[in-house]
């Protein structure tokens, strides 16, 4: 399709999965959205023999189907906060462009660092320079790759509050939501992270689920401690409410 052999096609969430009535061995029509992302457009057989996993394939803990309060879209969640796959995905999210924007750290590199114990939490990413000897000897790495990565990390230390909060991977908190919350509290870090449910629910565009998710995240001692250590690693870019 569009000049390449397609092996996988996106089935984004439980709602799409159910609408397509997917089953093992079904014949599907596939296209490339924007000529890039393979997606299923139609299921020709609709046997509906595939079941939603009741347990996470990574950690084995129970899963739950959640409904978005605005769109009504159903998504599947592993309920284990310490699931290894969730942990890996959090690190991937943290370095993305809209989050901390750290170039030079791929998913494979992050997994390797985690397996070797070079990183074990988000603040530890800012201490990769301390592991130079170990990293430059890894396959696919060298001094040039190492220094490019370290330069990207140092550049990422200057960050806006909204991007930092988005980088934390708080459920239901996208970048636009993070910007909305930060702006409402005048881009003041302390006022933002200590906001109460009642404070948040007063903001136009912030619903019950988002407000509770935000409060629950910072009420967790491990999350709060990690954020305190993260703040010590970065320089928040000063912003003013226009």
mmCIF file of C-alpha atoms in Angstrom:
data_model
loop_
_atom_site.group_PDB
_atom_site.id
_atom_site.type_symbol
_atom_site.label_atom_id
_atom_site.label_comp_id
_atom_site.label_asym_id
_atom_site.label_seq_id
_atom_site.Cartn_x
_atom_site.Cartn_y
_atom_site.Cartn_z
ATOM 1 C CA UNK A 1 0.000 0.000 0.000
ATOM 2 C CA UNK A 2 1.465 3.366 -1.049
ATOM 3 C CA UNK A 3 4.711 1.624 -1.940
ATOM 4 C CA UNK A 4 5.281 -0.461 1.202
ATOM 5 C CA UNK A 5 4.303 -3.850 2.625
ATOM 6 C CA UNK A 6 1.899 -3.449 5.544
ATOM 7 C CA UNK A 7 2.196 -5.892 8.448
ATOM 8 C CA UNK A 8 0.064 -4.111 11.061
ATOM 9 C CA UNK A 9 -2.867 -1.713 10.953
ATOM 10 C CA UNK A 10 -4.075 0.575 13.728
ATOM 11 C CA UNK A 11 -7.143 -0.328 15.796
ATOM 12 C CA UNK A 12 -6.977 2.710 18.054
ATOM 13 C CA UNK A 13 -9.372 1.862 20.853
ATOM 14 C CA UNK A 14 -12.103 -0.441 22.122
ATOM 15 C CA UNK A 15 -14.837 1.550 20.348
ATOM 16 C CA UNK A 16 -13.266 1.047 16.910
ATOM 17 C CA UNK A 17 -12.443 -2.569 17.788
ATOM 18 C CA UNK A 18 -16.112 -3.229 18.619
ATOM 19 C CA UNK A 19 -17.502 -1.304 15.642
ATOM 20 C CA UNK A 20 -15.422 -3.409 13.257
ATOM 21 C CA UNK A 21 -16.652 -6.667 14.882
ATOM 22 C CA UNK A 22 -13.198 -8.149 14.447
ATOM 23 C CA UNK A 23 -12.577 -11.888 14.529
ATOM 24 C CA UNK A 24 -9.635 -14.209 13.949
ATOM 25 C CA UNK A 25 -9.190 -14.862 10.228
ATOM 26 C CA UNK A 26 -11.478 -12.032 9.125
ATOM 27 C CA UNK A 27 -10.658 -10.339 5.821
ATOM 28 C CA UNK A 28 -10.200 -6.602 6.183
ATOM 29 C CA UNK A 29 -9.741 -3.648 3.864
ATOM 30 C CA UNK A 30 -6.782 -1.470 4.791
ATOM 31 C CA UNK A 31 -5.702 2.007 3.695
ATOM 32 C CA UNK A 32 -3.024 4.492 4.729
ATOM 33 C CA UNK A 33 -4.416 7.548 6.489
ATOM 34 C CA UNK A 34 -2.628 10.617 5.084
ATOM 35 C CA UNK A 35 -0.649 8.107 3.022
ATOM 36 C CA UNK A 36 1.263 7.148 6.200
ATOM 37 C CA UNK A 37 -0.617 5.275 8.940
ATOM 38 C CA UNK A 38 -2.208 1.896 8.013
ATOM 39 C CA UNK A 39 -5.787 1.669 9.272
ATOM 40 C CA UNK A 40 -8.634 -0.802 8.829
ATOM 41 C CA UNK A 41 -11.469 0.731 6.834
ATOM 42 C CA UNK A 42 -13.819 -2.260 6.674
ATOM 43 C CA UNK A 43 -14.177 -5.800 8.003
ATOM 44 C CA UNK A 44 -15.624 -8.009 5.268
ATOM 45 C CA UNK A 45 -16.546 -10.954 7.519
ATOM 46 C CA UNK A 46 -17.426 -9.466 10.933
ATOM 47 C CA UNK A 47 -17.248 -12.713 12.905
ATOM 48 C CA UNK A 48 -16.662 -10.812 16.176
ATOM 49 C CA UNK A 49 -14.712 -13.718 17.697
ATOM 50 C CA UNK A 50 -11.955 -11.535 19.202
ATOM 51 C CA UNK A 51 -12.471 -10.736 22.889
ATOM 52 C CA UNK A 52 -11.236 -7.737 24.858
ATOM 53 C CA UNK A 53 -8.348 -8.952 27.081
ATOM 54 C CA UNK A 54 -9.398 -9.298 30.712
ATOM 55 C CA UNK A 55 -5.776 -9.303 31.835
ATOM 56 C CA UNK A 56 -2.728 -7.247 30.834
ATOM 57 C CA UNK A 57 -0.422 -9.264 28.554
ATOM 58 C CA UNK A 58 2.615 -7.695 30.254
ATOM 59 C CA UNK A 59 1.981 -7.908 34.000
ATOM 60 C CA UNK A 60 -1.087 -10.176 34.163
ATOM 61 C CA UNK A 61 -3.178 -7.739 36.222
ATOM 62 C CA UNK A 62 -6.842 -7.081 35.500
ATOM 63 C CA UNK A 63 -7.899 -4.596 32.837
ATOM 64 C CA UNK A 64 -10.842 -2.201 32.723
ATOM 65 C CA UNK A 65 -12.674 -0.479 29.885
ATOM 66 C CA UNK A 66 -12.973 3.273 30.491
ATOM 67 C CA UNK A 67 -15.326 5.706 28.719
ATOM 68 C CA UNK A 68 -14.157 9.229 27.939
ATOM 69 C CA UNK A 69 -16.570 11.687 29.566
ATOM 70 C CA UNK A 70 -16.542 14.003 26.541
ATOM 71 C CA UNK A 71 -16.244 11.819 23.451
ATOM 72 C CA UNK A 72 -17.735 8.604 24.786
ATOM 73 C CA UNK A 73 -14.785 6.684 23.301
ATOM 74 C CA UNK A 74 -13.948 3.423 25.084
ATOM 75 C CA UNK A 75 -10.324 2.570 25.883
ATOM 76 C CA UNK A 76 -8.702 -0.412 27.599
ATOM 77 C CA UNK A 77 -6.625 0.189 30.721
ATOM 78 C CA UNK A 78 -4.261 -1.995 32.735
ATOM 79 C CA UNK A 79 -5.055 -1.180 36.371
ATOM 80 C CA UNK A 80 -1.565 -1.935 37.693
ATOM 81 C CA UNK A 81 0.175 1.404 38.322
ATOM 82 C CA UNK A 82 3.524 -0.407 38.423
ATOM 83 C CA UNK A 83 3.081 -2.317 35.151
ATOM 84 C CA UNK A 84 6.439 -2.561 33.373
ATOM 85 C CA UNK A 85 4.908 -1.709 29.994
ATOM 86 C CA UNK A 86 3.325 1.425 31.482
ATOM 87 C CA UNK A 87 6.666 2.413 32.954
ATOM 88 C CA UNK A 88 8.434 2.022 29.618
ATOM 89 C CA UNK A 89 5.729 4.014 27.835
ATOM 90 C CA UNK A 90 5.997 6.822 30.399
ATOM 91 C CA UNK A 91 9.695 7.282 29.618
ATOM 92 C CA UNK A 92 8.910 7.300 25.881
ATOM 93 C CA UNK A 93 6.252 9.958 26.456
ATOM 94 C CA UNK A 94 8.541 12.065 28.659
ATOM 95 C CA UNK A 95 11.130 12.651 25.928
ATOM 96 C CA UNK A 96 8.671 13.420 23.096
ATOM 97 C CA UNK A 97 8.602 16.803 21.338
ATOM 98 C CA UNK A 98 5.478 18.163 23.074
ATOM 99 C CA UNK A 99 6.803 17.025 26.455
ATOM 100 C CA UNK A 100 10.500 17.511 27.289
ATOM 101 C CA UNK A 101 11.594 17.461 23.628
ATOM 102 C CA UNK A 102 14.760 15.404 24.126
ATOM 103 C CA UNK A 103 16.169 14.316 20.767
ATOM 104 C CA UNK A 104 18.492 11.346 20.428
ATOM 105 C CA UNK A 105 16.763 8.970 22.857
ATOM 106 C CA UNK A 106 14.810 6.305 20.984
ATOM 107 C CA UNK A 107 12.378 3.790 22.458
ATOM 108 C CA UNK A 108 14.978 1.039 22.073
ATOM 109 C CA UNK A 109 17.581 3.165 23.848
ATOM 110 C CA UNK A 110 15.228 3.865 26.750
ATOM 111 C CA UNK A 111 14.416 0.163 27.130
ATOM 112 C CA UNK A 112 18.139 -0.642 27.168
ATOM 113 C CA UNK A 113 18.829 2.030 29.799
ATOM 114 C CA UNK A 114 15.971 0.704 31.941
ATOM 115 C CA UNK A 115 17.129 -2.904 31.664
ATOM 116 C CA UNK A 116 20.680 -1.938 32.638
ATOM 117 C CA UNK A 117 19.483 0.237 35.522
ATOM 118 C CA UNK A 118 21.070 3.358 34.030
ATOM 119 C CA UNK A 119 17.724 5.112 34.520
ATOM 120 C CA UNK A 120 15.026 4.144 37.006
ATOM 121 C CA UNK A 121 12.832 7.243 37.237
ATOM 122 C CA UNK A 122 12.232 10.419 35.255
ATOM 123 C CA UNK A 123 14.792 12.639 37.066
ATOM 124 C CA UNK A 124 17.517 10.054 36.398
ATOM 125 C CA UNK A 125 17.354 10.946 32.682
ATOM 126 C CA UNK A 126 19.090 14.209 33.576
ATOM 127 C CA UNK A 127 22.017 12.261 35.056
ATOM 128 C CA UNK A 128 22.896 10.148 32.013
ATOM 129 C CA UNK A 129 26.183 12.055 31.669
ATOM 130 C CA UNK A 130 27.366 10.174 34.771
ATOM 131 C CA UNK A 131 27.184 6.892 32.803
ATOM 132 C CA UNK A 132 29.396 7.881 29.874
ATOM 133 C CA UNK A 133 31.734 4.872 29.997
ATOM 134 C CA UNK A 134 28.855 2.412 30.094
ATOM 135 C CA UNK A 135 26.770 4.097 27.392
ATOM 136 C CA UNK A 136 29.486 4.724 24.769
ATOM 137 C CA UNK A 137 30.283 1.009 24.815
ATOM 138 C CA UNK A 138 26.708 -0.019 24.016
ATOM 139 C CA UNK A 139 25.971 -1.360 20.539
ATOM 140 C CA UNK A 140 24.910 1.450 18.225
ATOM 141 C CA UNK A 141 26.339 4.109 20.528
ATOM 142 C CA UNK A 142 29.592 6.018 20.426
ATOM 143 C CA UNK A 143 31.039 9.276 21.685
ATOM 144 C CA UNK A 144 29.223 11.355 19.063
ATOM 145 C CA UNK A 145 25.812 9.810 19.806
ATOM 146 C CA UNK A 146 26.446 10.147 23.524
ATOM 147 C CA UNK A 147 27.368 13.833 23.366
ATOM 148 C CA UNK A 148 24.437 14.625 21.052
ATOM 149 C CA UNK A 149 22.122 13.001 23.591
ATOM 150 C CA UNK A 150 23.640 14.875 26.524
ATOM 151 C CA UNK A 151 23.413 18.198 24.649
ATOM 152 C CA UNK A 152 19.717 17.516 23.948
ATOM 153 C CA UNK A 153 19.138 16.753 27.633
ATOM 154 C CA UNK A 154 20.848 19.972 28.730
ATOM 155 C CA UNK A 155 18.782 21.954 26.228
ATOM 156 C CA UNK A 156 15.607 20.328 27.570
ATOM 157 C CA UNK A 157 16.289 21.650 31.064
ATOM 158 C CA UNK A 158 14.711 24.941 29.961
ATOM 159 C CA UNK A 159 11.027 24.061 29.793
ATOM 160 C CA UNK A 160 7.613 25.648 30.166
ATOM 161 C CA UNK A 161 5.495 24.499 33.107
ATOM 162 C CA UNK A 162 2.714 23.167 30.851
ATOM 163 C CA UNK A 163 5.132 20.985 28.899
ATOM 164 C CA UNK A 164 6.663 19.646 32.105
ATOM 165 C CA UNK A 165 3.277 18.712 33.555
ATOM 166 C CA UNK A 166 2.231 17.133 30.257
ATOM 167 C CA UNK A 167 5.492 15.140 30.287
ATOM 168 C CA UNK A 168 4.480 13.496 33.575
ATOM 169 C CA UNK A 169 1.935 11.364 31.717
ATOM 170 C CA UNK A 170 -1.004 12.186 33.998
ATOM 171 C CA UNK A 171 -4.085 10.294 32.735
ATOM 172 C CA UNK A 172 -6.482 12.523 30.753
ATOM 173 C CA UNK A 173 -4.062 15.499 30.816
ATOM 174 C CA UNK A 174 -3.046 16.380 27.261
ATOM 175 C CA UNK A 175 -0.848 19.333 26.348
ATOM 176 C CA UNK A 176 -3.773 21.684 25.650
ATOM 177 C CA UNK A 177 -5.366 20.773 28.998
ATOM 178 C CA UNK A 178 -2.065 21.300 30.781
ATOM 179 C CA UNK A 179 -1.709 24.740 29.166
ATOM 180 C CA UNK A 180 -5.255 25.650 30.206
ATOM 181 C CA UNK A 181 -4.637 24.691 33.832
ATOM 182 C CA UNK A 182 -1.265 26.455 34.043
ATOM 183 C CA UNK A 183 -2.640 29.640 32.506
ATOM 184 C CA UNK A 184 -5.533 29.679 34.973
ATOM 185 C CA UNK A 185 -3.075 29.681 37.886
ATOM 186 C CA UNK A 186 -0.867 32.352 36.343
ATOM 187 C CA UNK A 187 1.861 29.857 35.422
ATOM 188 C CA UNK A 188 2.738 29.614 39.110
ATOM 189 C CA UNK A 189 4.146 26.155 39.740
ATOM 190 C CA UNK A 190 3.118 25.802 43.382
ATOM 191 C CA UNK A 191 -0.444 27.050 42.841
ATOM 192 C CA UNK A 192 -0.846 24.746 39.851
ATOM 193 C CA UNK A 193 0.300 21.468 41.389
ATOM 194 C CA UNK A 194 -1.513 22.106 44.685
ATOM 195 C CA UNK A 195 -4.814 23.015 43.006
ATOM 196 C CA UNK A 196 -7.855 21.373 44.566
ATOM 197 C CA UNK A 197 -10.633 19.551 42.772
ATOM 198 C CA UNK A 198 -12.957 22.511 43.386
ATOM 199 C CA UNK A 199 -10.374 24.937 41.984
ATOM 200 C CA UNK A 200 -9.955 22.895 38.822
ATOM 201 C CA UNK A 201 -13.630 22.237 38.210
ATOM 202 C CA UNK A 202 -14.216 25.995 38.018
ATOM 203 C CA UNK A 203 -12.021 26.229 34.903
ATOM 204 C CA UNK A 204 -14.031 26.231 31.693
ATOM 205 C CA UNK A 205 -13.154 23.100 29.744
ATOM 206 C CA UNK A 206 -12.089 21.056 32.790
ATOM 207 C CA UNK A 207 -14.527 18.278 33.702
ATOM 208 C CA UNK A 208 -14.875 15.933 36.660
ATOM 209 C CA UNK A 209 -12.595 13.218 35.284
ATOM 210 C CA UNK A 210 -9.742 15.588 34.375
ATOM 211 C CA UNK A 211 -9.933 17.447 37.702
ATOM 212 C CA UNK A 212 -9.913 14.234 39.735
ATOM 213 C CA UNK A 213 -7.109 12.732 37.677
ATOM 214 C CA UNK A 214 -4.938 15.820 38.193
ATOM 215 C CA UNK A 215 -5.560 15.947 41.946
ATOM 216 C CA UNK A 216 -5.043 12.202 42.384
ATOM 217 C CA UNK A 217 -1.685 12.337 40.617
ATOM 218 C CA UNK A 218 -0.125 14.928 42.913
ATOM 219 C CA UNK A 219 -1.797 13.416 45.994
ATOM 220 C CA UNK A 220 0.268 10.272 45.398
ATOM 221 C CA UNK A 221 3.444 10.538 47.519
ATOM 222 C CA UNK A 222 5.680 8.840 44.941
ATOM 223 C CA UNK A 223 4.472 11.173 42.194
ATOM 224 C CA UNK A 224 4.847 14.237 44.399
ATOM 225 C CA UNK A 225 8.384 13.237 45.444
ATOM 226 C CA UNK A 226 9.377 12.595 41.836
ATOM 227 C CA UNK A 227 8.037 15.993 40.781
ATOM 228 C CA UNK A 228 10.030 17.745 43.520
ATOM 229 C CA UNK A 229 13.197 16.065 42.243
ATOM 230 C CA UNK A 230 12.313 16.933 38.644
ATOM 231 C CA UNK A 231 11.878 20.606 39.484
ATOM 232 C CA UNK A 232 15.456 20.643 40.787
ATOM 233 C CA UNK A 233 16.684 19.446 37.370
ATOM 234 C CA UNK A 234 14.952 22.048 35.194
ATOM 235 C CA UNK A 235 14.650 25.780 34.708
ATOM 236 C CA UNK A 236 11.051 26.870 34.253
ATOM 237 C CA UNK A 237 10.632 29.398 31.454
ATOM 238 C CA UNK A 238 8.885 32.478 32.821
ATOM 239 C CA UNK A 239 5.480 33.132 31.301
ATOM 240 C CA UNK A 240 2.878 35.806 31.848
ATOM 241 C CA UNK A 241 -0.871 35.700 31.354
ATOM 242 C CA UNK A 242 -1.763 38.009 28.473
#
